[in-house]
C-alpha atoms as an extended CHARMM CRD file, in Angstrom:
* protein
*
       203  EXT
         1         1  MET       CA            -12.4950000000       13.1770000000       -8.0540000000  PROA      1               0.0000000000
         2         2  HSD       CA            -14.1270000000       11.8620000000       -4.8850000000  PROA      2               0.0000000000
         3         3  ALA       CA            -11.5650000000       10.5140000000       -2.4150000000  PROA      3               0.0000000000
         4         4  GLY       CA            -13.5850000000        7.3400000000       -1.9350000000  PROA      4               0.0000000000
         5         5  LEU       CA            -13.4710000000        6.6040000000       -5.6600000000  PROA      5               0.0000000000
         6         6  LEU       CA             -9.7190000000        7.2410000000       -5.7610000000  PROA      6               0.0000000000
         7         7  ILE       CA             -9.2400000000        4.7880000000       -2.9160000000  PROA      7               0.0000000000
         8         8  ALA       CA            -11.5260000000        2.2550000000       -4.6190000000  PROA      8               0.0000000000
         9         9  PHE       CA             -9.5460000000        2.5700000000       -7.8610000000  PROA      9               0.0000000000
        10        10  TRP       CA             -6.3350000000        2.1910000000       -5.8750000000  PROA      10              0.0000000000
        11        11  MET       CA             -7.6360000000       -0.9750000000       -4.2300000000  PROA      11              0.0000000000
        12        12  ALA       CA             -8.6660000000       -2.3420000000       -7.6170000000  PROA      12              0.0000000000
        13        13  GLY       CA             -5.2460000000       -1.5480000000       -9.0610000000  PROA      13              0.0000000000
        14        14  VAL       CA             -3.4250000000       -3.2060000000       -6.1690000000  PROA      14              0.0000000000
        15        15  ALA       CA             -5.6750000000       -6.2770000000       -6.4260000000  PROA      15              0.0000000000
        16        16  THR       CA             -5.1590000000       -6.4850000000      -10.1920000000  PROA      16              0.0000000000
        17        17  LEU       CA             -1.4040000000       -6.2370000000       -9.7070000000  PROA      17              0.0000000000
        18        18  GLN       CA             -1.5020000000       -9.5060000000       -7.7670000000  PROA      18              0.0000000000
        19        19  PHE       CA             -2.9600000000      -11.4510000000      -10.6980000000  PROA      19              0.0000000000
        20        20  VAL       CA             -1.1780000000      -10.1030000000      -13.7820000000  PROA      20              0.0000000000
        21        21  PRO       CA              1.2900000000      -12.4840000000      -15.4750000000  PROA      21              0.0000000000
        22        22  PRO       CA              5.0430000000      -11.8700000000      -14.9610000000  PROA      22              0.0000000000
        23        23  THR       CA              5.5420000000      -10.1140000000      -18.2910000000  PROA      23              0.0000000000
        24        24  TRP       CA              2.8280000000       -7.5470000000      -17.6430000000  PROA      24              0.0000000000
        25        25  LEU       CA              3.9870000000       -7.3020000000      -14.0470000000  PROA      25              0.0000000000
        26        26  PHE       CA              7.4550000000       -6.2900000000      -15.2290000000  PROA      26              0.0000000000
        27        27  VAL       CA              5.9720000000       -3.6900000000      -17.5670000000  PROA      27              0.0000000000
        28        28  SER       CA              3.6950000000       -2.3650000000      -14.8020000000  PROA      28              0.0000000000
        29        29  VAL       CA              6.5570000000       -2.0590000000      -12.3020000000  PROA      29              0.0000000000
        30        30  VAL       CA              8.8010000000       -0.2810000000      -14.8170000000  PROA      30              0.0000000000
        31        31  VAL       CA              6.0270000000        2.1740000000      -15.6760000000  PROA      31              0.0000000000
        32        32  GLY       CA              5.2740000000        2.6190000000      -11.9700000000  PROA      32              0.0000000000
        33        33  VAL       CA              8.9280000000        3.3700000000      -11.1940000000  PROA      33              0.0000000000
        34        34  LEU       CA              9.1080000000        5.9560000000      -13.9740000000  PROA      34              0.0000000000
        35        35  ILE       CA              5.9160000000        7.6410000000      -12.7660000000  PROA      35              0.0000000000
        36        36  ALA       CA              7.1540000000        7.5590000000       -9.1680000000  PROA      36              0.0000000000
        37        37  LEU       CA             10.4710000000        9.1560000000      -10.1500000000  PROA      37              0.0000000000
        38        38  ARG       CA              8.5530000000       11.9240000000      -11.8810000000  PROA      38              0.0000000000
        39        39  PHE       CA              5.8060000000       12.6840000000       -9.3550000000  PROA      39              0.0000000000
        40        40  VAL       CA              6.4200000000       10.9960000000       -5.9650000000  PROA      40              0.0000000000
        41        41  LYS       CA             10.1550000000       10.4270000000       -5.8470000000  PROA      41              0.0000000000
        42        42  GLU       CA             10.8380000000       11.3710000000       -2.2350000000  PROA      42              0.0000000000
        43        43  ARG       CA              7.8960000000        9.5170000000       -0.6810000000  PROA      43              0.0000000000
        44        44  SER       CA              8.5070000000        6.4390000000       -2.8470000000  PROA      44              0.0000000000
        45        45  PHE       CA             12.1450000000        6.2170000000       -1.7830000000  PROA      45              0.0000000000
        46        46  ARG       CA             11.1380000000        6.6680000000        1.8470000000  PROA      46              0.0000000000
        47        47  LEU       CA              8.5470000000        3.8850000000        1.7390000000  PROA      47              0.0000000000
        48        48  LEU       CA             10.8420000000        1.5620000000       -0.1900000000  PROA      48              0.0000000000
        49        49  ARG       CA             13.5800000000        2.1620000000        2.3600000000  PROA      49              0.0000000000
        50        50  ARG       CA             11.2040000000        1.3270000000        5.2080000000  PROA      50              0.0000000000
        51        51  THR       CA             10.2410000000       -1.9670000000        3.5500000000  PROA      51              0.0000000000
        52        52  ARG       CA             13.7930000000       -3.0360000000        2.6590000000  PROA      52              0.0000000000
        53        53  PHE       CA             13.9500000000       -5.7150000000        5.3700000000  PROA      53              0.0000000000
        54        54  LEU       CA             10.6100000000       -7.1380000000        4.2630000000  PROA      54              0.0000000000
        55        55  MET       CA             11.9110000000       -7.2790000000        0.6930000000  PROA      55              0.0000000000
        56        56  LEU       CA             15.0830000000       -8.9970000000        1.8730000000  PROA      56              0.0000000000
        57        57  ALA       CA             13.0400000000      -11.5640000000        3.7900000000  PROA      57              0.0000000000
        58        58  VAL       CA             10.8330000000      -12.2290000000        0.7420000000  PROA      58              0.0000000000
        59        59  ALA       CA             13.8880000000      -12.6550000000       -1.5000000000  PROA      59              0.0000000000
        60        60  ILE       CA             15.6020000000      -15.0760000000        0.9010000000  PROA      60              0.0000000000
        61        61  PHE       CA             12.4570000000      -17.0650000000        1.6020000000  PROA      61              0.0000000000
        62        62  PHE       CA             11.5680000000      -17.7050000000       -2.0330000000  PROA      62              0.0000000000
        63        63  ALA       CA             15.0850000000      -17.9420000000       -3.4810000000  PROA      63              0.0000000000
        64        64  TRP       CA             16.5320000000      -20.3370000000       -0.8950000000  PROA      64              0.0000000000
        65        65  PHE       CA             13.4930000000      -22.2840000000        0.2970000000  PROA      65              0.0000000000
        66        66  SER       CA             11.7030000000      -23.0160000000       -2.9770000000  PROA      66              0.0000000000
        67        67  PRO       CA             12.2950000000      -26.4450000000       -4.5300000000  PROA      67              0.0000000000
        68        68  GLY       CA             13.9840000000      -26.5580000000       -7.8990000000  PROA      68              0.0000000000
        69        69  GLU       CA             17.3110000000      -26.6680000000       -9.7130000000  PROA      69              0.0000000000
        70        70  SER       CA             20.2780000000      -25.3330000000       -7.7390000000  PROA      70              0.0000000000
        71        71  LEU       CA             21.8990000000      -22.2370000000       -9.1610000000  PROA      71              0.0000000000
        72        72  TRP       CA             25.2910000000      -23.3320000000       -7.7760000000  PROA      72              0.0000000000
        73        73  PRO       CA             25.4700000000      -27.1210000000       -8.2610000000  PROA      73              0.0000000000
        74        74  ALA       CA             28.7540000000      -27.3140000000       -6.3630000000  PROA      74              0.0000000000
        75        75  LEU       CA             27.0690000000      -25.9240000000       -3.2170000000  PROA      75              0.0000000000
        76        76  PRO       CA             23.6140000000      -27.5180000000       -3.1780000000  PROA      76              0.0000000000
        77        77  GLY       CA             23.0690000000      -26.7940000000        0.5110000000  PROA      77              0.0000000000
        78        78  LEU       CA             23.8190000000      -23.0690000000        0.1710000000  PROA      78              0.0000000000
        79        79  SER       CA             22.5710000000      -22.3910000000       -3.3350000000  PROA      79              0.0000000000
        80        80  PRO       CA             19.3000000000      -20.6870000000       -4.2260000000  PROA      80              0.0000000000
        81        81  THR       CA             17.1800000000      -22.3670000000       -6.8660000000  PROA      81              0.0000000000
        82        82  ARG       CA             16.4170000000      -21.0120000000      -10.3030000000  PROA      82              0.0000000000
        83        83  GLU       CA             12.7090000000      -21.4470000000       -9.7270000000  PROA      83              0.0000000000
        84        84  GLY       CA             13.0560000000      -19.7460000000       -6.3570000000  PROA      84              0.0000000000
        85        85  LEU       CA             14.7980000000      -16.7530000000       -7.8790000000  PROA      85              0.0000000000
        86        86  ALA       CA             11.9940000000      -16.4380000000      -10.4210000000  PROA      86              0.0000000000
        87        87  LEU       CA              9.3940000000      -16.5510000000       -7.6450000000  PROA      87              0.0000000000
        88        88  ALA       CA             11.3820000000      -14.0560000000       -5.5620000000  PROA      88              0.0000000000
        89        89  ALA       CA             11.6000000000      -11.6300000000       -8.4860000000  PROA      89              0.0000000000
        90        90  GLU       CA              7.8650000000      -11.9660000000       -9.1380000000  PROA      90              0.0000000000
        91        91  HSD       CA              6.8260000000      -11.3690000000       -5.5250000000  PROA      91              0.0000000000
        92        92  LEU       CA              9.2980000000       -8.5200000000       -5.1010000000  PROA      92              0.0000000000
        93        93  GLY       CA              7.8480000000       -6.9170000000       -8.2100000000  PROA      93              0.0000000000
        94        94  ARG       CA              4.3440000000       -7.1480000000       -6.7970000000  PROA      94              0.0000000000
        95        95  LEU       CA              5.5280000000       -5.7450000000       -3.4690000000  PROA      95              0.0000000000
        96        96  VAL       CA              7.3370000000       -2.8330000000       -5.1270000000  PROA      96              0.0000000000
        97        97  GLY       CA              4.2490000000       -2.1250000000       -7.2120000000  PROA      97              0.0000000000
        98        98  VAL       CA              2.0670000000       -2.0000000000       -4.1030000000  PROA      98              0.0000000000
        99        99  VAL       CA              4.5290000000        0.2980000000       -2.2940000000  PROA      99              0.0000000000
       100       100  LEU       CA              4.5920000000        2.6800000000       -5.2500000000  PROA      100             0.0000000000
       101       101  CYS       CA              0.7880000000        2.6890000000       -5.3420000000  PROA      101             0.0000000000
       102       102  VAL       CA              0.7060000000        3.5290000000       -1.6340000000  PROA      102             0.0000000000
       103       103  ALA       CA              3.1930000000        6.3550000000       -2.1910000000  PROA      103             0.0000000000
       104       104  GLY       CA              1.0520000000        7.8140000000       -4.9620000000  PROA      104             0.0000000000
       105       105  LEU       CA             -2.1120000000        7.6030000000       -2.8870000000  PROA      105             0.0000000000
       106       106  LEU       CA             -0.5560000000        9.2600000000        0.1720000000  PROA      106             0.0000000000
       107       107  GLU       CA              1.0620000000       11.9360000000       -1.9720000000  PROA      107             0.0000000000
       108       108  HSD       CA             -2.1550000000       13.0920000000       -3.6390000000  PROA      108             0.0000000000
       109       109  LEU       CA             -4.6230000000       12.5990000000       -0.7870000000  PROA      109             0.0000000000
       110       110  SER       CA             -4.2700000000       14.5080000000        2.4340000000  PROA      110             0.0000000000
       111       111  VAL       CA             -4.9900000000       12.6270000000        5.6570000000  PROA      111             0.0000000000
       112       112  PRO       CA             -8.4520000000       14.2390000000        6.1080000000  PROA      112             0.0000000000
       113       113  ARG       CA             -9.4200000000       13.3740000000        2.5140000000  PROA      113             0.0000000000
       114       114  LEU       CA             -7.9850000000        9.8810000000        2.8370000000  PROA      114             0.0000000000
       115       115  VAL       CA             -9.9160000000        9.1230000000        5.9990000000  PROA      115             0.0000000000
       116       116  GLY       CA            -13.0210000000       10.8290000000        4.6040000000  PROA      116             0.0000000000
       117       117  GLY       CA            -12.8090000000        8.6130000000        1.5400000000  PROA      117             0.0000000000
       118       118  LEU       CA            -12.4660000000        5.5040000000        3.6800000000  PROA      118             0.0000000000
       119       119  TYR       CA            -15.4360000000        6.6600000000        5.7470000000  PROA      119             0.0000000000
       120       120  ALA       CA            -17.4750000000        6.9700000000        2.5530000000  PROA      120             0.0000000000
       121       121  LEU       CA            -16.5090000000        3.4110000000        1.5830000000  PROA      121             0.0000000000
       122       122  PHE       CA            -17.2740000000        2.0240000000        5.0510000000  PROA      122             0.0000000000
       123       123  HSD       CA            -20.5070000000        3.9710000000        5.5140000000  PROA      123             0.0000000000
       124       124  PRO       CA            -22.8020000000        1.5100000000        3.6670000000  PROA      124             0.0000000000
       125       125  PHE       CA            -21.6660000000       -1.2420000000        6.0650000000  PROA      125             0.0000000000
       126       126  GLU       CA            -22.9210000000        0.6410000000        9.1190000000  PROA      126             0.0000000000
       127       127  ARG       CA            -26.2330000000       -1.1740000000        8.6400000000  PROA      127             0.0000000000
       128       128  ILE       CA            -24.5420000000       -4.4390000000        9.6340000000  PROA      128             0.0000000000
       129       129  GLY       CA            -22.8440000000       -2.9100000000       12.6660000000  PROA      129             0.0000000000
       130       130  LEU       CA            -19.5350000000       -1.6350000000       11.2860000000  PROA      130             0.0000000000
       131       131  PRO       CA            -18.6040000000        1.5850000000       13.1550000000  PROA      131             0.0000000000
       132       132  ALA       CA            -17.4400000000        3.5890000000       10.1210000000  PROA      132             0.0000000000
       133       133  ASP       CA            -16.9740000000        6.8410000000       12.0360000000  PROA      133             0.0000000000
       134       134  ARG       CA            -14.8250000000        5.2410000000       14.7450000000  PROA      134             0.0000000000
       135       135  LEU       CA            -12.7050000000        3.4110000000       12.1740000000  PROA      135             0.0000000000
       136       136  ALA       CA            -12.1680000000        6.6550000000       10.2730000000  PROA      136             0.0000000000
       137       137  VAL       CA            -11.1330000000        8.6090000000       13.3770000000  PROA      137             0.0000000000
       138       138  ARG       CA             -8.8090000000        5.8770000000       14.6180000000  PROA      138             0.0000000000
       139       139  LEU       CA             -7.2350000000        5.5580000000       11.1950000000  PROA      139             0.0000000000
       140       140  MET       CA             -6.6140000000        9.2970000000       11.0960000000  PROA      140             0.0000000000
       141       141  LEU       CA             -4.8810000000        9.1320000000       14.4850000000  PROA      141             0.0000000000
       142       142  VAL       CA             -2.6730000000        6.2530000000       13.3230000000  PROA      142             0.0000000000
       143       143  LEU       CA             -1.7520000000        7.9400000000       10.0320000000  PROA      143             0.0000000000
       144       144  SER       CA             -0.9960000000       11.2280000000       11.7630000000  PROA      144             0.0000000000
       145       145  TYR       CA              1.3140000000        9.4700000000       14.2140000000  PROA      145             0.0000000000
       146       146  VAL       CA              3.0720000000        7.4240000000       11.5440000000  PROA      146             0.0000000000
       147       147  GLU       CA              3.6000000000       10.3870000000        9.2230000000  PROA      147             0.0000000000
       148       148  ALA       CA              5.2070000000       12.3720000000       12.0740000000  PROA      148             0.0000000000
       149       149  THR       CA              8.4820000000       10.4540000000       12.3310000000  PROA      149             0.0000000000
       150       150  PRO       CA             10.1060000000       10.9840000000       15.7560000000  PROA      150             0.0000000000
       151       151  SER       CA             13.4370000000       12.7630000000       15.9180000000  PROA      151             0.0000000000
       152       152  GLY       CA             15.1930000000        9.7020000000       17.2670000000  PROA      152             0.0000000000
       153       153  GLY       CA             13.8900000000        7.4140000000       14.5330000000  PROA      153             0.0000000000
       154       154  TRP       CA             12.0060000000        4.1780000000       15.1190000000  PROA      154             0.0000000000
       155       155  ARG       CA             14.1400000000        3.3430000000       18.1630000000  PROA      155             0.0000000000
       156       156  SER       CA             12.5290000000        6.2090000000       20.0810000000  PROA      156             0.0000000000
       157       157  TRP       CA              9.1860000000        4.3630000000       19.8530000000  PROA      157             0.0000000000
       158       158  LEU       CA             10.6740000000        1.6700000000       22.1010000000  PROA      158             0.0000000000
       159       159  GLU       CA             11.6940000000        4.0640000000       24.8470000000  PROA      159             0.0000000000
       160       160  ASP       CA              9.6810000000        4.2690000000       28.0610000000  PROA      160             0.0000000000
       161       161  ASP       CA             10.0940000000        7.9770000000       28.7450000000  PROA      161             0.0000000000
       162       162  ILE       CA              7.4720000000        9.1370000000       26.2440000000  PROA      162             0.0000000000
       163       163  VAL       CA              5.8520000000       12.4210000000       27.1640000000  PROA      163             0.0000000000
       164       164  PRO       CA              2.0520000000       11.9860000000       27.3100000000  PROA      164             0.0000000000
       165       165  VAL       CA             -0.0770000000       14.2440000000       25.1680000000  PROA      165             0.0000000000
       166       166  HSD       CA             -2.4260000000       16.5180000000       27.1200000000  PROA      166             0.0000000000
       167       167  HSD       CA             -5.9890000000       16.8300000000       25.8980000000  PROA      167             0.0000000000
       168       168  LYS       CA             -5.8540000000       20.6190000000       25.9150000000  PROA      168             0.0000000000
       169       169  ASP       CA             -3.0130000000       20.5490000000       23.3690000000  PROA      169             0.0000000000
       170       170  ALA       CA             -4.6260000000       17.9660000000       21.0950000000  PROA      170             0.0000000000
       171       171  THR       CA             -5.3420000000       18.9540000000       17.5190000000  PROA      171             0.0000000000
       172       172  PRO       CA             -9.0350000000       18.8570000000       16.5550000000  PROA      172             0.0000000000
       173       173  ILE       CA             -9.9060000000       15.9950000000       14.2310000000  PROA      173             0.0000000000
       174       174  SER       CA            -11.5720000000       16.8130000000       10.9300000000  PROA      174             0.0000000000
       175       175  ILE       CA            -12.8120000000       14.5470000000        8.1590000000  PROA      175             0.0000000000
       176       176  VAL       CA            -13.4420000000       15.8210000000        4.6580000000  PROA      176             0.0000000000
       177       177  ARG       CA            -16.7530000000       14.6320000000        3.2380000000  PROA      177             0.0000000000
       178       178  GLU       CA            -17.0680000000       15.1760000000       -0.4980000000  PROA      178             0.0000000000
       179       179  PRO       CA            -20.2220000000       14.9890000000       -2.6130000000  PROA      179             0.0000000000
       180       180  LEU       CA            -20.3960000000       12.0870000000       -5.0450000000  PROA      180             0.0000000000
       181       181  GLY       CA            -21.7780000000       13.0150000000       -8.4550000000  PROA      181             0.0000000000
       182       182  TYR       CA            -23.5440000000       10.6890000000      -10.8360000000  PROA      182             0.0000000000
       183       183  GLY       CA            -20.7990000000       11.1180000000      -13.4260000000  PROA      183             0.0000000000
       184       184  GLN       CA            -18.1240000000        9.8970000000      -11.0300000000  PROA      184             0.0000000000
       185       185  LEU       CA            -20.3490000000        7.0300000000       -9.9150000000  PROA      185             0.0000000000
       186       186  THR       CA            -20.8530000000        6.0060000000      -13.5480000000  PROA      186             0.0000000000
       187       187  ILE       CA            -17.0890000000        6.0050000000      -14.1180000000  PROA      187             0.0000000000
       188       188  ALA       CA            -16.6120000000        3.8400000000      -11.0270000000  PROA      188             0.0000000000
       189       189  VAL       CA            -19.1990000000        1.3200000000      -12.2430000000  PROA      189             0.0000000000
       190       190  LEU       CA            -17.6030000000        1.1450000000      -15.7080000000  PROA      190             0.0000000000
       191       191  VAL       CA            -14.1380000000        0.6470000000      -14.2590000000  PROA      191             0.0000000000
       192       192  GLY       CA            -15.4450000000       -2.0480000000      -11.9250000000  PROA      192             0.0000000000
       193       193  LEU       CA            -17.1460000000       -3.9020000000      -14.7770000000  PROA      193             0.0000000000
       194       194  THR       CA            -13.9690000000       -3.6690000000      -16.8660000000  PROA      194             0.0000000000
       195       195  LEU       CA            -11.8570000000       -5.1600000000      -14.0610000000  PROA      195             0.0000000000
       196       196  LEU       CA            -14.3730000000       -7.9580000000      -13.5620000000  PROA      196             0.0000000000
       197       197  ALA       CA            -14.2880000000       -8.7210000000      -17.2890000000  PROA      197             0.0000000000
       198       198  LEU       CA            -10.4830000000       -8.8470000000      -17.2410000000  PROA      198             0.0000000000
       199       199  LEU       CA            -10.4980000000      -11.2000000000      -14.2760000000  PROA      199             0.0000000000
       200       200  GLU       CA            -13.0370000000      -13.4370000000      -15.9930000000  PROA      200             0.0000000000
       201       201  LEU       CA            -10.8610000000      -13.5730000000      -19.1250000000  PROA      201             0.0000000000
       202       202  ARG       CA             -7.8170000000      -14.4870000000      -17.0420000000  PROA      202             0.0000000000
       203       203  ALA       CA             -9.7580000000      -17.2110000000      -15.2490000000  PROA      203             0.0000000000
């Protein structure tokens, strides 16, 4: 399937995940975890580990700073609230779902295909001045740098003695451009209409 359509479906899935009720959110996260364990276990664990401090901040913010009934009545000043814990669980579920979706996308789309797909999505907006080609190239450079984790870990990014990269040793940049067939376009339109209908029903 065209990389642009895969990215569009991924965006639609991530957006839908933000609006589903808690029950369906729980089911979606459980299914997502099972799929991740089967197909993208290593990358999922790596991304979840990198977002652990964000998850901790979300849990503390909602559990301890949301108004409601104290979970520990004897310690009202230190206790999280029941409503806050429910909100924390809901937002953590949405965050985990998004991280798993990102892991699946990065696992099945190479960087050239990923950037090529984004270029295809941005290309129609070139008429209003959006530099799709520059955005695609810059995104590829960022993704290539992020995927290549330095030997010293994230702390090495803060060091001053970084060896500059010479232009003669730079790797040529390539973007994969894939043809978009009418069948795939029809599927995209049907999926888009289905998501719009679901959102209308929820509203």
